[in-house]
XYZ file of C-alpha atoms in Angstrom:
785
model
C -8.960 15.988 1.853
C -12.468 17.387 2.309
C -15.558 16.898 4.426
C -18.605 17.149 2.184
C -22.154 18.076 3.055
C -22.960 14.487 3.978
C -20.170 14.307 6.552
C -18.043 11.953 4.460
C -14.287 12.227 4.392
C -13.236 12.242 0.743
C -9.906 12.544 -1.025
C -9.303 13.067 -4.695
C -6.299 13.128 -7.005
C -4.856 16.616 -6.604
C -1.943 16.476 -9.001
C -3.735 14.723 -11.863
C -7.517 14.445 -11.612
C -7.604 11.445 -13.926
C -10.514 9.031 -13.877
C -9.794 5.345 -14.159
C -11.898 2.180 -14.476
C -11.192 -1.559 -14.550
C -7.931 -0.898 -12.722
C -6.227 -2.696 -9.830
C -5.812 -1.606 -6.211
C -3.537 -3.280 -3.663
C -2.537 -2.261 -0.154
C 1.046 -2.818 0.970
C 1.787 -1.539 4.459
C 0.162 1.874 4.751
C 0.051 2.655 1.022
C -2.655 1.872 -1.532
C -1.195 1.252 -5.001
C -3.416 1.718 -8.082
C -2.193 0.602 -11.495
C -3.596 -0.093 -14.943
C -7.175 0.323 -16.095
C -8.800 2.433 -18.756
C -7.685 6.046 -18.317
C -8.464 9.173 -20.266
C -4.789 9.725 -21.145
C -4.090 6.121 -22.156
C -3.371 5.242 -25.787
C -5.369 1.991 -25.706
C -5.497 1.608 -29.497
C -1.744 1.044 -29.599
C -0.094 -2.188 -28.535
C 3.091 -0.663 -27.132
C 3.405 3.033 -27.964
C 5.668 5.488 -26.071
C 2.565 7.232 -24.694
C 1.215 3.941 -23.394
C 4.559 2.986 -21.871
C 4.827 6.370 -20.200
C 1.415 5.909 -18.657
C 1.960 2.307 -17.491
C 5.460 3.001 -16.161
C 4.000 5.044 -13.303
C 1.911 3.786 -10.403
C -0.433 5.914 -8.300
C 0.203 5.666 -4.552
C -2.266 6.794 -1.888
C -0.874 7.298 1.626
C -3.585 5.891 3.872
C -2.542 7.946 6.875
C -1.942 11.362 5.340
C -4.528 11.047 2.549
C -2.075 12.194 -0.144
C -1.956 10.838 -3.701
C 1.341 10.721 -5.568
C 2.427 9.305 -8.913
C 5.589 7.221 -8.589
C 7.802 6.168 -11.498
C 8.722 2.498 -11.773
C 11.727 0.813 -13.345
C 11.842 -2.259 -15.514
C 9.195 -3.236 -18.053
C 5.540 -3.038 -16.945
C 2.976 -5.518 -18.361
C 1.045 -4.796 -21.539
C -2.174 -6.294 -20.168
C -3.534 -3.266 -18.344
C -7.349 -3.499 -18.440
C -9.104 -6.196 -16.437
C -5.765 -7.411 -15.075
C -5.815 -9.478 -11.854
C -3.574 -8.708 -8.896
C -2.759 -9.889 -5.383
C -0.057 -9.203 -2.768
C 2.517 -11.127 -0.758
C 4.546 -9.091 1.745
C 6.051 -6.168 -0.226
C 5.324 -7.619 -3.678
C 2.288 -7.091 -5.920
C 1.645 -9.795 -8.528
C -0.239 -9.096 -11.789
C -1.650 -11.674 -14.202
C -3.077 -11.406 -17.710
C -5.267 -8.516 -18.789
C -6.602 -6.948 -21.951
C -4.206 -4.819 -23.971
C -6.953 -2.440 -25.150
C -6.975 -3.105 -28.901
C -8.588 -5.795 -31.060
C -8.557 -9.147 -29.202
C -5.127 -8.734 -27.645
C -5.119 -10.553 -24.296
C -2.140 -11.646 -22.223
C -1.146 -14.488 -19.879
C 2.033 -12.964 -18.472
C 2.792 -12.949 -14.750
C 4.645 -9.938 -13.372
C 5.823 -8.827 -9.948
C 6.277 -5.256 -8.685
C 8.548 -4.821 -5.659
C 7.055 -1.856 -3.780
C 10.319 -1.207 -1.924
C 12.254 -0.563 -5.131
C 9.309 -0.092 -7.539
C 11.080 -2.515 -9.866
C 9.085 -4.696 -12.300
C 10.090 -8.336 -12.698
C 8.528 -10.586 -15.344
C 8.083 -14.075 -13.852
C 6.321 -15.537 -16.909
C 6.135 -13.810 -20.286
C 3.093 -13.809 -22.540
C 3.371 -17.068 -24.450
C 1.278 -19.655 -26.241
C 1.408 -22.132 -23.370
C -1.359 -24.094 -21.710
C -2.425 -21.083 -19.600
C -5.155 -19.283 -21.541
C -4.570 -15.630 -22.343
C -7.389 -13.744 -20.672
C -8.587 -10.827 -18.587
C -11.450 -9.841 -16.255
C -10.819 -12.909 -14.068
C -9.521 -13.188 -10.528
C -6.324 -14.091 -8.683
C -5.580 -14.716 -4.995
C -2.640 -16.111 -3.054
C -3.035 -19.471 -1.322
C -0.817 -21.254 1.184
C 0.675 -20.335 4.555
C 4.213 -19.183 5.318
C 5.155 -22.702 6.437
C 4.454 -24.067 2.964
C 5.156 -22.920 -0.610
C 2.837 -20.059 -1.497
C 0.874 -20.298 -4.738
C -1.072 -17.950 -6.974
C -4.509 -19.225 -7.972
C -6.012 -17.760 -11.173
C -9.707 -18.365 -11.937
C -12.014 -17.590 -14.868
C -12.153 -14.585 -17.155
C -12.694 -13.608 -20.783
C -10.442 -14.803 -23.611
C -10.228 -14.331 -27.385
C -11.225 -17.055 -29.823
C -7.898 -17.666 -31.514
C -5.579 -20.600 -32.037
C -2.705 -18.313 -31.081
C -4.286 -17.546 -27.730
C -5.848 -20.851 -26.727
C -3.493 -23.641 -27.725
C -5.371 -26.347 -25.907
C -8.577 -26.802 -23.954
C -8.597 -28.571 -20.617
C -11.322 -31.169 -20.313
C -12.233 -30.266 -16.734
C -13.064 -26.663 -17.700
C -15.516 -24.951 -20.047
C -14.901 -22.445 -22.851
C -18.169 -21.000 -24.181
C -18.467 -18.395 -26.913
C -20.278 -15.210 -26.032
C -23.267 -14.924 -28.418
C -23.137 -11.148 -28.643
C -19.314 -11.154 -29.047
C -18.439 -14.219 -31.112
C -14.710 -13.413 -31.098
C -14.451 -14.065 -27.347
C -15.189 -16.831 -24.856
C -15.803 -16.965 -21.146
C -14.103 -19.701 -19.175
C -13.826 -21.174 -15.707
C -10.243 -22.321 -16.294
C -8.130 -22.506 -13.148
C -4.330 -22.316 -12.955
C -1.850 -22.492 -10.091
C 1.573 -20.836 -10.127
C 4.100 -22.135 -7.588
C 6.336 -19.256 -6.504
C 9.086 -21.613 -5.347
C 9.365 -23.712 -8.496
C 8.303 -20.988 -10.923
C 5.955 -23.411 -12.722
C 2.305 -23.344 -13.789
C 0.095 -26.374 -13.052
C -3.512 -27.301 -13.825
C -5.383 -28.421 -10.686
C -8.025 -31.110 -10.522
C -11.496 -29.903 -9.513
C -14.299 -31.491 -7.532
C -17.696 -30.450 -6.217
C -19.971 -27.905 -7.901
C -17.556 -25.730 -9.836
C -18.357 -22.184 -10.885
C -19.560 -21.692 -14.491
C -17.578 -19.834 -17.188
C -17.652 -16.297 -15.835
C -15.954 -12.884 -15.817
C -16.171 -9.597 -13.905
C -16.806 -11.360 -10.597
C -15.208 -10.778 -7.187
C -12.915 -13.248 -5.458
C -11.373 -12.989 -1.996
C -9.205 -15.156 0.239
C -10.783 -16.242 3.561
C -7.777 -18.116 4.952
C -4.619 -19.814 3.688
C -6.476 -22.458 1.633
C -10.069 -21.211 1.339
C -11.687 -18.499 -0.762
C -15.055 -17.058 -1.761
C -16.417 -15.929 -5.142
C -19.593 -13.946 -5.858
C -21.505 -12.604 -8.865
C -20.113 -11.924 -12.314
C -21.187 -11.995 -15.952
C -22.212 -15.436 -17.205
C -22.000 -16.831 -20.732
C -25.270 -15.499 -22.154
C -24.390 -12.021 -23.388
C -23.090 -10.937 -20.019
C -26.168 -11.807 -17.941
C -25.300 -11.190 -14.299
C -25.442 -13.966 -11.721
C -25.799 -13.941 -7.950
C -24.088 -17.262 -7.291
C -21.903 -17.516 -4.191
C -19.171 -20.140 -4.336
C -16.740 -21.359 -1.704
C -13.593 -23.204 -2.761
C -10.792 -24.934 -0.909
C -7.337 -25.887 -2.210
C -5.658 -29.066 -0.986
C -2.761 -30.867 -2.670
C -3.424 -29.517 -6.174
C -7.165 -30.170 -5.895
C -9.823 -27.475 -5.700
C -13.099 -28.494 -4.116
C -16.041 -26.206 -4.950
C -19.279 -25.600 -3.076
C -22.190 -23.455 -4.263
C -24.163 -21.928 -1.397
C -27.819 -22.846 -1.820
C -30.709 -20.491 -1.266
C -31.461 -20.300 2.430
C -27.905 -21.081 3.508
C -27.419 -17.389 4.305
C -29.980 -15.476 6.410
C -31.421 -12.512 4.492
C -29.982 -13.937 1.282
C -32.622 -11.965 -0.577
C -30.201 -9.061 -0.233
C -27.804 -10.812 -2.620
C -28.720 -9.528 -6.041
C -27.428 -10.427 -9.483
C -24.536 -8.174 -10.377
C -21.243 -7.863 -12.197
C -18.523 -5.220 -12.298
C -18.809 -4.862 -8.510
C -15.905 -4.497 -6.048
C -15.021 -6.203 -2.792
C -12.553 -6.432 0.070
C -11.998 -8.683 3.086
C -11.776 -7.216 6.597
C -9.857 -9.469 8.980
C -9.315 -8.823 12.677
C -8.095 -10.604 15.784
C -11.560 -10.828 17.356
C -13.679 -10.942 14.200
C -14.305 -13.474 11.485
C -13.120 -12.492 8.000
C -15.870 -10.224 6.669
C -16.601 -9.802 2.969
C -17.586 -6.283 1.896
C -19.273 -5.878 -1.518
C -20.072 -2.491 -3.067
C -21.833 -1.446 -6.290
C -21.979 -3.126 -9.705
C -24.532 -3.498 -12.516
C -27.586 -5.761 -12.689
C -29.111 -7.587 -15.683
C -30.759 -4.397 -16.922
C -27.485 -2.450 -16.850
C -28.751 -0.521 -13.821
C -26.549 0.419 -10.904
C -26.824 -1.710 -7.764
C -26.550 0.981 -5.100
C -25.785 -0.953 -1.941
C -23.068 -2.144 0.418
C -23.281 -5.701 1.782
C -21.333 -7.296 4.625
C -21.043 -11.070 4.991
C -19.511 -12.801 8.018
C -17.711 -15.694 6.294
C -17.786 -17.813 9.445
C -21.408 -17.544 10.611
C -22.743 -16.399 7.194
C -24.547 -13.475 8.819
C -25.495 -11.014 6.096
C -26.369 -7.378 6.496
C -26.763 -4.277 4.408
C -25.468 -0.874 5.476
C -26.657 2.275 3.716
C -23.931 4.359 2.115
C -24.349 7.457 -0.060
C -25.043 6.871 -3.754
C -21.788 8.654 -4.558
C -19.972 5.759 -2.841
C -22.055 2.768 -4.010
C -23.379 4.017 -7.355
C -20.477 2.900 -9.518
C -19.081 -0.139 -11.316
C -15.656 -1.318 -12.527
C -14.216 0.395 -9.439
C -12.111 -0.920 -6.551
C -12.663 -1.024 -2.800
C -9.916 -1.694 -0.265
C -9.895 -1.884 3.531
C -7.386 -0.406 5.953
C -7.463 -1.247 9.667
C -6.304 1.851 11.527
C -6.772 0.230 14.945
C -8.979 -2.545 16.376
C -11.946 -0.173 16.497
C -11.631 1.683 13.202
C -11.600 0.354 9.657
C -11.576 2.546 6.567
C -12.959 1.578 3.171
C -11.186 3.279 0.273
C -13.233 3.393 -2.937
C -11.389 4.426 -6.098
C -12.531 5.196 -9.640
C -15.071 3.357 -11.750
C -18.013 4.375 -13.914
C -21.219 5.923 -12.603
C -23.669 5.134 -15.422
C -23.922 4.280 -19.110
C -24.783 7.314 -21.176
C -26.068 7.528 -24.749
C -23.971 9.803 -26.920
C -23.504 10.566 -30.606
C -20.305 9.546 -32.252
C -19.905 11.825 -35.290
C -16.941 9.795 -36.461
C -19.258 6.894 -37.240
C -21.950 8.756 -39.080
C -23.883 9.935 -36.067
C -24.602 6.421 -34.800
C -25.867 6.410 -31.197
C -23.520 4.511 -28.909
C -23.715 3.592 -25.236
C -20.635 4.964 -23.534
C -19.850 4.831 -19.812
C -19.593 7.938 -17.679
C -16.541 7.762 -15.382
C -16.433 8.934 -11.799
C -14.987 12.425 -11.691
C -13.390 14.621 -9.055
C -14.102 15.032 -6.136
C -15.517 11.506 -5.927
C -12.615 9.697 -7.639
C -11.394 8.626 -4.204
C -13.737 8.205 -1.240
C -12.977 7.089 2.291
C -15.662 5.638 4.563
C -15.070 4.913 8.252
C -16.403 1.766 9.912
C -16.444 1.917 13.719
C -16.161 -1.318 15.726
C -16.340 0.345 19.126
C -20.093 -0.108 19.671
C -22.274 -3.220 19.751
C -25.926 -3.753 18.936
C -27.952 -6.786 17.975
C -28.227 -7.623 14.299
C -32.030 -7.340 14.337
C -31.681 -3.672 15.291
C -29.821 -3.010 12.022
C -32.410 -0.841 10.302
C -32.700 1.377 13.376
C -28.989 1.472 14.099
C -27.756 3.386 11.079
C -27.240 7.083 11.612
C -26.174 9.313 8.733
C -23.386 11.750 9.575
C -24.549 14.666 7.508
C -24.554 18.322 8.479
C -26.706 20.753 6.560
C -24.727 22.998 4.238
C -27.606 25.159 3.019
C -28.067 28.862 3.416
C -28.002 28.724 7.204
C -25.109 26.333 7.615
C -22.418 27.730 9.900
C -20.171 24.690 10.141
C -17.029 25.265 8.058
C -14.546 22.635 6.950
C -11.189 24.375 6.770
C -8.715 22.511 4.613
C -5.177 23.077 5.888
C -2.269 20.888 4.886
C -4.682 18.315 3.472
C -6.258 17.802 6.889
C -9.664 18.957 8.065
C -10.071 20.997 11.190
C -13.570 22.066 12.156
C -12.924 25.450 13.748
C -16.235 27.260 13.941
C -19.722 26.479 15.251
C -22.158 29.388 15.548
C -24.476 28.849 18.514
C -26.901 31.746 18.323
C -30.464 30.721 19.071
C -32.130 32.175 15.989
C -29.707 30.458 13.615
C -30.177 27.108 15.352
C -33.937 27.424 14.976
C -33.500 28.122 11.273
C -31.267 25.023 10.975
C -33.930 22.975 12.676
C -36.504 24.029 10.086
C -34.207 22.979 7.289
C -33.003 19.789 9.004
C -35.955 17.742 7.797
C -33.913 16.705 4.805
C -30.744 16.111 6.832
C -29.457 12.902 8.399
C -26.454 12.284 10.598
C -24.653 9.138 9.306
C -22.382 6.920 11.348
C -21.139 3.708 9.863
C -20.546 1.526 12.892
C -19.323 -2.018 12.504
C -19.616 -4.527 15.372
C -16.843 -6.910 16.380
C -18.376 -10.347 16.832
C -20.676 -10.772 15.050
C -20.229 -7.708 12.854
C -23.180 -5.358 13.116
C -23.947 -1.715 12.630
C -24.252 0.652 15.591
C -26.052 3.949 16.153
C -29.675 4.878 15.570
C -31.228 6.419 12.470
C -32.801 9.704 13.367
C -34.199 12.754 11.624
C -33.947 16.138 13.285
C -37.252 17.993 12.980
C -38.102 21.334 14.532
C -41.477 22.872 15.504
C -42.522 25.896 17.495
C -43.565 23.635 20.378
C -40.177 21.887 20.675
C -37.681 24.564 19.753
C -35.831 24.344 23.082
C -35.262 20.579 22.919
C -34.522 20.891 19.213
C -31.806 23.421 19.939
C -30.221 21.037 22.424
C -30.350 18.177 19.869
C -28.641 20.285 17.229
C -26.001 21.340 19.754
C -25.417 17.706 20.634
C -25.229 16.648 16.978
C -22.794 19.416 16.097
C -20.637 18.723 19.149
C -20.730 14.965 18.412
C -19.649 15.553 14.804
C -16.887 17.870 15.960
C -15.674 15.363 18.563
C -15.804 12.473 16.061
C -13.872 14.451 13.464
C -11.313 15.575 16.055
C -10.928 12.018 17.343
C -10.311 10.573 13.874
C -7.967 13.449 13.053
C -6.043 12.841 16.272
C -5.701 9.135 15.515
C -4.492 9.836 11.991
C -2.024 12.392 13.297
C -0.599 10.005 15.878
C -0.454 7.082 13.434
C 1.171 8.968 10.533
C 4.864 8.121 10.411
C 7.556 10.518 9.241
C 11.244 9.876 8.703
C 14.154 11.997 9.862
C 17.771 11.638 8.758
C 21.058 13.159 9.935
C 23.894 13.645 7.460
C 27.332 15.256 7.713
C 29.437 17.356 5.340
C 32.888 18.819 5.756
C 32.907 22.569 5.078
C 36.476 23.784 5.522
C 37.453 23.574 9.193
C 33.914 22.917 10.413
C 31.413 20.122 9.962
C 27.937 20.923 8.710
C 25.317 18.692 10.346
C 21.884 18.559 8.714
C 18.690 17.023 10.083
C 16.102 16.613 7.298
C 12.589 15.182 7.482
C 10.189 13.636 4.970
C 7.286 11.222 4.703
C 9.544 8.810 2.810
C 13.024 7.809 3.985
C 13.963 6.566 0.512
C 13.156 9.996 -0.919
C 15.548 11.595 1.583
C 18.347 9.178 0.761
C 17.838 9.717 -2.966
C 17.922 13.500 -2.497
C 21.172 13.321 -0.508
C 22.848 11.034 -3.047
C 21.881 13.347 -5.908
C 22.389 16.773 -4.317
C 24.967 16.088 -1.564
C 27.054 13.312 -3.036
C 29.944 13.821 -0.579
C 27.742 13.680 2.513
C 28.069 10.993 5.162
C 24.679 9.613 6.182
C 24.170 9.170 9.910
C 21.275 8.360 12.216
C 17.720 7.942 10.898
C 14.554 7.995 13.035
C 10.820 7.572 12.585
C 8.380 9.808 14.423
C 4.754 10.940 14.610
C 3.611 14.491 15.329
C 1.986 15.060 18.685
C -1.705 15.933 18.102
C -1.211 19.274 19.880
C 1.747 20.340 17.723
C 2.167 20.962 14.014
C 5.965 21.262 14.170
C 8.975 19.516 15.676
C 11.921 21.268 17.317
C 15.551 20.425 18.026
C 16.297 21.531 21.619
C 19.920 22.622 21.769
C 19.910 24.640 25.011
C 20.344 23.343 28.536
C 20.304 19.679 27.581
C 22.315 17.615 30.109
C 25.022 15.610 28.341
C 26.176 12.144 29.336
C 29.570 12.447 27.649
C 32.122 15.300 27.852
C 32.269 17.707 24.921
C 35.091 20.043 25.998
C 36.535 21.936 23.052
C 33.524 21.353 20.790
C 30.929 23.966 19.863
C 27.555 23.347 18.203
C 25.629 26.249 16.738
C 22.328 26.258 14.837
C 21.912 28.375 11.701
C 18.510 29.705 12.784
C 16.405 29.947 15.919
C 14.163 28.321 16.872
C 15.311 25.158 15.144
C 11.866 23.990 13.960
C 10.452 21.912 11.103
C 6.764 22.435 10.328
C 4.501 19.601 9.245
C 3.096 21.504 6.271
C 6.625 21.985 4.875
C 7.485 18.307 5.336
C 4.292 17.250 3.539
C 5.145 19.426 0.547
C 8.543 17.863 -0.106
C 8.493 15.935 -3.357
C 6.171 18.293 -5.190
C 7.476 20.043 -8.283
C 7.669 23.348 -6.379
C 9.325 21.834 -3.284
C 12.327 19.734 -4.402
C 14.314 20.329 -1.178
C 13.286 18.710 2.112
C 12.910 20.997 5.142
C 15.947 20.753 7.376
C 17.767 22.151 10.413
C 21.419 23.125 9.895
C 24.053 22.935 12.628
C 27.732 23.888 12.535
C 30.150 21.791 14.572
C 33.614 23.191 15.334
C 36.461 21.724 17.330
C 39.456 23.336 19.023
C 42.935 21.746 19.000
C 42.493 20.709 22.650
C 39.022 19.199 22.195
C 38.190 15.745 23.505
C 38.840 13.188 20.744
C 35.223 12.187 20.184
C 31.977 14.139 20.309
C 28.833 12.246 21.300
C 26.224 14.984 21.709
C 22.515 14.372 22.355
C 19.726 16.617 21.045
C 16.098 15.907 22.079
C 13.434 16.111 19.393
C 10.282 17.753 20.763
C 6.740 17.780 19.356
C 6.597 14.030 18.751
C 4.381 11.333 20.248
C 7.215 9.249 21.721
C 10.483 10.738 23.045
C 13.286 10.747 20.468
C 16.880 11.862 20.888
C 19.272 12.601 18.044
C 23.019 12.091 18.493
C 25.828 13.949 16.764
C 28.965 11.820 16.342
C 32.190 13.559 15.326
C 35.907 12.894 15.792
C 39.027 15.020 15.566
C 40.385 15.095 12.031
C 43.731 13.523 11.358
C 44.040 14.780 7.764
C 43.046 17.863 5.861
C 39.488 17.788 4.524
C 39.257 16.693 0.925
C 37.004 18.384 -1.583
C 37.474 16.018 -4.473
C 36.484 12.633 -3.066
C 33.399 10.920 -4.414
C 30.577 9.587 -2.241
C 30.986 6.245 -3.923
C 34.768 6.055 -3.564
C 35.880 6.008 0.067
C 39.580 6.322 0.927
C 40.667 3.433 3.152
C 43.956 2.589 4.869
C 45.843 -0.010 2.876
C 45.815 -3.348 4.711
C 47.037 -6.873 4.073
C 44.249 -9.386 3.600
C 43.603 -11.677 6.570
C 43.816 -14.743 4.360
C 47.002 -13.734 2.636
C 45.352 -12.763 -0.640
C 45.106 -9.468 -2.432
C 45.356 -6.413 -0.201
C 42.639 -3.822 0.058
C 43.444 -0.956 -2.327
C 43.792 2.575 -1.081
C 40.635 3.575 -2.927
C 37.588 1.286 -2.815
C 34.444 1.854 -4.882
C 31.940 0.874 -2.203
C 29.042 1.239 -4.612
C 30.538 -1.482 -6.834
C 31.131 -3.689 -3.795
C 27.470 -3.436 -2.834
C 26.421 -4.226 -6.388
C 28.520 -7.388 -6.392
C 27.005 -8.440 -3.063
C 23.472 -7.886 -4.355
C 24.150 -9.730 -7.612
C 25.441 -12.787 -5.746
C 22.467 -12.642 -3.390
C 20.094 -12.659 -6.360
C 21.773 -15.782 -7.715
C 21.170 -17.494 -4.334
C 17.584 -16.261 -3.982
C 15.849 -19.467 -5.057
C 17.918 -21.698 -2.770
C 17.533 -19.337 0.189
C 13.759 -19.069 -0.172
C 13.533 -22.862 -0.280
C 14.526 -22.937 3.414
C 11.178 -23.157 5.213
C 11.478 -25.094 8.471
C 13.435 -22.828 10.853
C 12.475 -19.327 9.791
C 11.445 -18.410 13.353
C 14.936 -19.293 14.621
C 16.532 -17.292 11.823
C 14.254 -14.335 12.576
C 15.399 -14.394 16.212
C 19.071 -14.457 15.212
C 18.680 -11.612 12.704
C 16.725 -9.577 15.257
C 19.369 -10.129 17.944
C 22.044 -8.986 15.484
C 20.073 -5.788 14.874
C 19.512 -6.555 11.191
C 15.691 -6.576 11.223
C 12.936 -4.778 13.107
C 10.329 -6.385 15.319
C 7.747 -6.012 12.540
C 9.968 -7.775 9.983
C 10.753 -10.476 12.534
C 7.040 -11.250 12.806
C 6.738 -11.959 9.065
C 9.016 -15.040 9.239
C 9.569 -14.591 5.508
C 12.911 -15.185 3.815
C 11.952 -12.735 1.046
C 11.345 -10.018 3.637
C 14.613 -10.792 5.468
C 16.591 -10.495 2.231
C 14.795 -7.277 1.276
C 15.574 -5.750 4.674
C 19.240 -6.818 4.375
C 19.496 -5.077 0.989
C 17.761 -1.941 2.269
C 20.211 -1.609 5.175
C 23.156 -2.371 2.888
C 22.254 0.582 0.688
C 23.013 2.944 3.598
C 26.537 1.614 4.216
C 29.149 4.077 2.969
C 32.420 2.486 4.046
C 33.925 -0.910 3.319
C 34.232 -2.012 6.992
C 30.521 -1.223 7.456
C 29.636 -3.364 4.434
C 31.818 -6.254 5.655
C 30.361 -6.082 9.164
C 26.807 -6.044 7.779
C 27.443 -9.136 5.646
C 29.218 -10.868 8.542
C 26.194 -10.400 10.829
C 23.907 -11.765 8.132
C 26.053 -14.883 7.641
C 26.560 -15.426 11.371
C 22.801 -15.410 11.919
C 22.421 -18.241 9.390
C 25.316 -20.209 10.883
C 23.788 -19.930 14.374
C 20.633 -21.712 13.144
C 22.837 -24.611 11.968
C 21.968 -27.361 9.506
C 21.077 -26.299 5.971
C 21.122 -22.642 7.032
C 24.809 -22.893 7.957
C 25.535 -24.589 4.622
C 23.727 -21.766 2.830
C 25.819 -19.181 4.693
C 29.095 -20.899 3.751
C 28.100 -21.095 0.077
C 27.000 -17.459 0.043
C 30.183 -16.275 1.763
C 32.415 -18.203 -0.635
C 30.627 -16.709 -3.636
C 30.837 -13.199 -2.167
C 34.575 -13.540 -1.562
C 35.190 -15.021 -5.018
C 33.063 -12.409 -6.826
C 34.763 -9.465 -5.078
C 38.206 -10.925 -5.774
C 37.358 -11.546 -9.436
C 35.625 -8.246 -10.235
C 37.353 -5.811 -7.851
C 40.662 -7.591 -7.291
C 40.849 -7.528 -3.491
C 39.773 -9.804 -0.645
C 36.401 -9.281 0.997
C 37.046 -9.596 4.736
C 34.357 -11.929 6.112
C 34.836 -15.037 8.242
C 32.797 -18.085 7.224
C 33.930 -19.983 10.337
C 32.349 -17.538 12.779
């Protein structure tokens, strides 16, 4: 993460500085996922080569709070359509449709889903010669609210001219050959995929429909309304500036083209294609469309950033640096840090077409694009909602946050642990006067976005210095430098407080003592995976989430002089090093090739023969925003410690089944039990997700049972409830824990009554039958509870 000479916060790919264009970007939670596109290491000439598969089997993830890129491997089979593919998100899933394979006229019409919790690909519809045209460079959004079946709407794009790719034309749509590329057509075909039924349908259309078009932007305004702007039309890719609104109702899409004059300042809307967009939605603001970059009819860059209030149709233009807006075939995403701060994340793209010689074709001159390169691959721009000004003050209210970095610049950006701390400002009078002389070319930018209506705050100023005003000039420079420092510190503090880390306690038996380890990471799943691979016999205990206090760069376990609520006579707890601290920089490094082990604090727990039976010892965690206490739970051993047991095979006491069936064996493979449970749950997924009417009641029951968090409760989504159930199940290490977890899940359904109770009974019966059939013992759950 760096602060450049124009005061912009920028991040770039550190591990693999790879440019990418015509890719996808989707935000899930606090992570931006980038996949596909044309990359320098991609074997696009091959249909399905090992190199191509290796490239497409990984997804780039950008942590929006820490500013760290990572490449994450996926499982399953990724799509082959990778360039110009359309994507959208629902909860934790990212959906991908179509795309260009990269060779000849190979387009796809497959529909795939990536679960970001497991990073598992799932093909919902394979590429086939059905009535959905194979195509790319179109658009896809999700329509429908949580109270009704959600649908994926696919619009427009470019398709090959081939009887194997277009099996039938639909009379309500157009398919027009591109004169300069007679092997392809542009279309305005529209398709709807129902996620509940798993079926494609062709909607009816009314109103003034969009023309055959590609490389446009499309965004969702609300659950049944969207907006579309720009794109390449049928005549050799001529750009258009048409703005279309569409509304979906009962399998009908009604279109409306906004006429000239419908939007104030509509002269700002220029013809463009290959641009990027995002929607900013807030509690007190109308959904706001942000459009950045693109190419015009003359293949020239459109260097601007436009904001459109989709409720009042107020349009404004905010000046951003050319390095942010001067690109095409890029992506822009928005991340709301808090009600007053929104960040735009701009990734990849091309910066200009460049004429080069291709010796391989006899020295023929060819126009080839120039990709964005490091350090501008990823850029982050802050929009501030905290100030208000009138819209007509727009041109005066833009202030560029730029600090001179010439010969006399004394402001240093120190990069430490991927975070910027401005540590030095030289205040000597002679140096300030020299800065003033050079400041004629310097502006101080602040991108300030109003709440309602959205407007830009601040005033555009230039700092100029003369002999007659050197004193006031010095004060202005002091104020500007202090303001920049305060702004940077404020943003840094907010990021620090908002960044979530995960901590996990696990136990191991080492001879007569227990070894207790507290490890920390940015990703709880990464910790669990490490423990399962490197400490297979460990017992996983308490996990917590925390944020570093802005004044501290480490956390500490406080073992001394902590009052205890429960007696601990006969027990001793001793740390392996003092002080027992974990530093933020070490936690951030975990996962890199050179840091495969998470930072951790080690404690030894010993018991005497006369110790109290159970230890329940509290340890405060200091250096965090909110108070957190860890608890060590241990009991006196009744048997000698075993060194040969497996983490997946837990020794249980033999018991007779409650229903008179097969008894529980002495050794139970809990991992196989959990697999059976998950497999049965998958078979019930469609019927469970069809339950729509009482999701709020179910959410309350699951929350009361402690199965879901407050955030998951607010989603009122069956998919999310099931995902959370599976995630918690993965942490259960003993059979009684698994049975109790399933019992709570079933009891929550039964408490809602009606069809939910019927679903619980059916699920329980199938769980019991599957465990009995595959593992030959009775799964102890009560379907009458």
